[in-house]
Amino acid sequence: LCCCEYVDRRGERNHLAACCCDCEELDEGCDRWLSCRSLPPGALERIADTVADRCRVPWFAGAVKINVSLVPPLLLLPVFLHVAALHFLLGLVVLTSLPAVVLWYYYLTHRRKERTLFFLSLGLFSLGYMYYVFLQEVVPRGRVGYSQVALLTCGLILMLAALSRAKKDPGYLPISAGDSKPSLQAFSSKNVRGSSNGLHGAAASGHSVNGETEGYSRVLTEEREGVKRDWCAKCQLVRPARAGHCRLCGRCVRRLDHHCVW
């Protein structure tokens, strides 16, 4: 592939110059909209998938796909802030409507259970834009020393380093490789069997040792119920305390909390 070619979602070789060609779904949608007819089910999703697949930039080994959720914060954030700086009423309208729009987008993506880089890019672009405004507007006009600029720059670098560390492995539980995955019956039978002497042998033979057979059988029942409760059928493993299966990652996490939208 040259720098402007790519393989589209249908597996065909395509070119960036042909991004506005072969748009049957978009043409049909426009025709139906002009003729006041309803769109077929799934038409908007197919148009959005086609647009997202064709948003690419030239690269050495072929055009690289751009995540569409990165574009709105990059373009709209400086525009909104410049508009808000023109007048007090404009700033009031922008600063009150922006959280409502962000909250609406969050509920939209959360309901569809989609992954998005919108909030991460919004936070990073906001941080970078504030640093740019500080260097361009505050430093030349205010009494800001070099030590303060260096301190703020070090804080910015440390914040980005902490973010990169937070984006790494959140503590995935290891999955056994191959077909030798343990089963729930194996764990249950392993807890029930034990040794042939002591309380284990007494519980298996039905004899009482100091009247503790009934209590020990109750302990075994509680252990089996605990294994069933902590068993993950998708990952085929017994989860420790506070662990849980993440539906977005598709893995069991050691200390399951939540996905921060930022």
PDB file of N, CA and C in Angstrom, residues 115 169-176 232 234-235 237 239 243-254 256 259:
ATOM      1  N   ARG A 115     -17.336   1.958  23.411  1.00  0.00           N
ATOM      2  CA  ARG A 115     -16.104   2.595  23.859  1.00  0.00           C
ATOM      3  C   ARG A 115     -15.897   3.874  23.049  1.00  0.00           C
ATOM      4  N   ASP A 169      -2.518  -2.051  32.299  1.00  0.00           N
ATOM      5  CA  ASP A 169      -3.245  -3.208  32.793  1.00  0.00           C
ATOM      6  C   ASP A 169      -3.883  -2.908  34.147  1.00  0.00           C
ATOM      7  N   PRO A 170      -5.225  -2.971  34.275  1.00  0.00           N
ATOM      8  CA  PRO A 170      -5.863  -2.674  35.562  1.00  0.00           C
ATOM      9  C   PRO A 170      -5.824  -3.828  36.546  1.00  0.00           C
ATOM     10  N   GLY A 171      -5.157  -4.933  36.208  1.00  0.00           N
ATOM     11  CA  GLY A 171      -5.082  -6.086  37.097  1.00  0.00           C
ATOM     12  C   GLY A 171      -5.922  -7.243  36.610  1.00  0.00           C
ATOM     13  N   TYR A 172      -5.747  -7.624  35.339  1.00  0.00           N
ATOM     14  CA  TYR A 172      -6.502  -8.735  34.779  1.00  0.00           C
ATOM     15  C   TYR A 172      -6.111 -10.038  35.468  1.00  0.00           C
ATOM     16  N   LEU A 173      -7.090 -10.870  35.753  1.00  0.00           N
ATOM     17  CA  LEU A 173      -6.813 -12.190  36.291  1.00  0.00           C
ATOM     18  C   LEU A 173      -6.322 -13.098  35.166  1.00  0.00           C
ATOM     19  N   PRO A 174      -5.279 -13.872  35.389  1.00  0.00           N
ATOM     20  CA  PRO A 174      -4.734 -14.720  34.310  1.00  0.00           C
ATOM     21  C   PRO A 174      -5.721 -15.810  33.926  1.00  0.00           C
ATOM     22  N   ILE A 175      -5.821 -16.040  32.622  1.00  0.00           N
ATOM     23  CA  ILE A 175      -6.674 -17.090  32.077  1.00  0.00           C
ATOM     24  C   ILE A 175      -5.795 -18.262  31.680  1.00  0.00           C
ATOM     25  N   SER A 176      -6.188 -19.460  32.100  1.00  0.00           N
ATOM     26  CA  SER A 176      -5.399 -20.642  31.764  1.00  0.00           C
ATOM     27  C   SER A 176      -5.422 -20.883  30.270  1.00  0.00           C
ATOM     28  N   CYS A 232     -16.553 -17.536  37.535  1.00  0.00           N
ATOM     29  CA  CYS A 232     -16.840 -16.800  36.302  1.00  0.00           C
ATOM     30  C   CYS A 232     -16.951 -17.806  35.171  1.00  0.00           C
ATOM     31  N   LYS A 234     -17.449 -17.174  32.040  1.00  0.00           N
ATOM     32  CA  LYS A 234     -16.829 -16.721  30.791  1.00  0.00           C
ATOM     33  C   LYS A 234     -15.316 -16.913  30.803  1.00  0.00           C
ATOM     34  N   CYS A 235     -14.685 -16.570  31.933  1.00  0.00           N
ATOM     35  CA  CYS A 235     -13.232 -16.721  32.037  1.00  0.00           C
ATOM     36  C   CYS A 235     -12.824 -18.074  32.588  1.00  0.00           C
ATOM     37  N   LEU A 237     -12.768 -19.328  35.770  1.00  0.00           N
ATOM     38  CA  LEU A 237     -11.879 -19.251  36.920  1.00  0.00           C
ATOM     39  C   LEU A 237     -12.671 -18.815  38.146  1.00  0.00           C
ATOM     40  N   ARG A 239     -12.917 -16.292  41.132  1.00  0.00           N
ATOM     41  CA  ARG A 239     -12.456 -14.935  41.376  1.00  0.00           C
ATOM     42  C   ARG A 239     -12.218 -14.704  42.864  1.00  0.00           C
ATOM     43  N   ALA A 243     -13.054  -9.027  43.095  1.00  0.00           N
ATOM     44  CA  ALA A 243     -12.851  -9.197  41.657  1.00  0.00           C
ATOM     45  C   ALA A 243     -14.204  -9.318  40.963  1.00  0.00           C
ATOM     46  N   GLY A 244     -14.224  -9.034  39.686  1.00  0.00           N
ATOM     47  CA  GLY A 244     -15.447  -9.116  38.911  1.00  0.00           C
ATOM     48  C   GLY A 244     -15.149  -9.138  37.424  1.00  0.00           C
ATOM     49  N   HIS A 245     -16.155  -9.510  36.650  1.00  0.00           N
ATOM     50  CA  HIS A 245     -15.998  -9.597  35.199  1.00  0.00           C
ATOM     51  C   HIS A 245     -16.406  -8.265  34.576  1.00  0.00           C
ATOM     52  N   CYS A 246     -15.515  -7.689  33.789  1.00  0.00           N
ATOM     53  CA  CYS A 246     -15.780  -6.417  33.124  1.00  0.00           C
ATOM     54  C   CYS A 246     -16.368  -6.694  31.744  1.00  0.00           C
ATOM     55  N   ARG A 247     -17.544  -6.147  31.493  1.00  0.00           N
ATOM     56  CA  ARG A 247     -18.208  -6.405  30.216  1.00  0.00           C
ATOM     57  C   ARG A 247     -17.566  -5.631  29.072  1.00  0.00           C
ATOM     58  N   LEU A 248     -16.838  -4.547  29.365  1.00  0.00           N
ATOM     59  CA  LEU A 248     -16.166  -3.797  28.310  1.00  0.00           C
ATOM     60  C   LEU A 248     -14.828  -4.418  27.932  1.00  0.00           C
ATOM     61  N   CYS A 249     -14.063  -4.846  28.940  1.00  0.00           N
ATOM     62  CA  CYS A 249     -12.764  -5.474  28.673  1.00  0.00           C
ATOM     63  C   CYS A 249     -12.908  -6.934  28.267  1.00  0.00           C
ATOM     64  N   GLY A 250     -14.010  -7.572  28.703  1.00  0.00           N
ATOM     65  CA  GLY A 250     -14.165  -8.988  28.434  1.00  0.00           C
ATOM     66  C   GLY A 250     -13.260  -9.867  29.264  1.00  0.00           C
ATOM     67  N   ARG A 251     -12.764  -9.367  30.386  1.00  0.00           N
ATOM     68  CA  ARG A 251     -11.853 -10.091  31.278  1.00  0.00           C
ATOM     69  C   ARG A 251     -12.273  -9.867  32.713  1.00  0.00           C
ATOM     70  N   CYS A 252     -11.809 -10.730  33.595  1.00  0.00           N
ATOM     71  CA  CYS A 252     -12.011 -10.554  35.029  1.00  0.00           C
ATOM     72  C   CYS A 252     -10.900  -9.659  35.571  1.00  0.00           C
ATOM     73  N   VAL A 253     -11.289  -8.647  36.340  1.00  0.00           N
ATOM     74  CA  VAL A 253     -10.353  -7.682  36.911  1.00  0.00           C
ATOM     75  C   VAL A 253     -10.233  -7.955  38.403  1.00  0.00           C
ATOM     76  N   ARG A 254      -9.020  -7.857  38.924  1.00  0.00           N
ATOM     77  CA  ARG A 254      -8.772  -8.233  40.310  1.00  0.00           C
ATOM     78  C   ARG A 254      -9.529  -7.347  41.284  1.00  0.00           C
ATOM     79  N   LEU A 256     -12.352  -4.832  40.708  1.00  0.00           N
ATOM     80  CA  LEU A 256     -13.248  -4.204  39.742  1.00  0.00           C
ATOM     81  C   LEU A 256     -13.851  -2.943  40.342  1.00  0.00           C
ATOM     82  N   HIS A 259     -15.162   2.125  34.813  1.00  0.00           N
ATOM     83  CA  HIS A 259     -14.415   2.821  33.758  1.00  0.00           C
ATOM     84  C   HIS A 259     -14.678   4.313  33.896  1.00  0.00           C
TER      85      HIS A 259
END
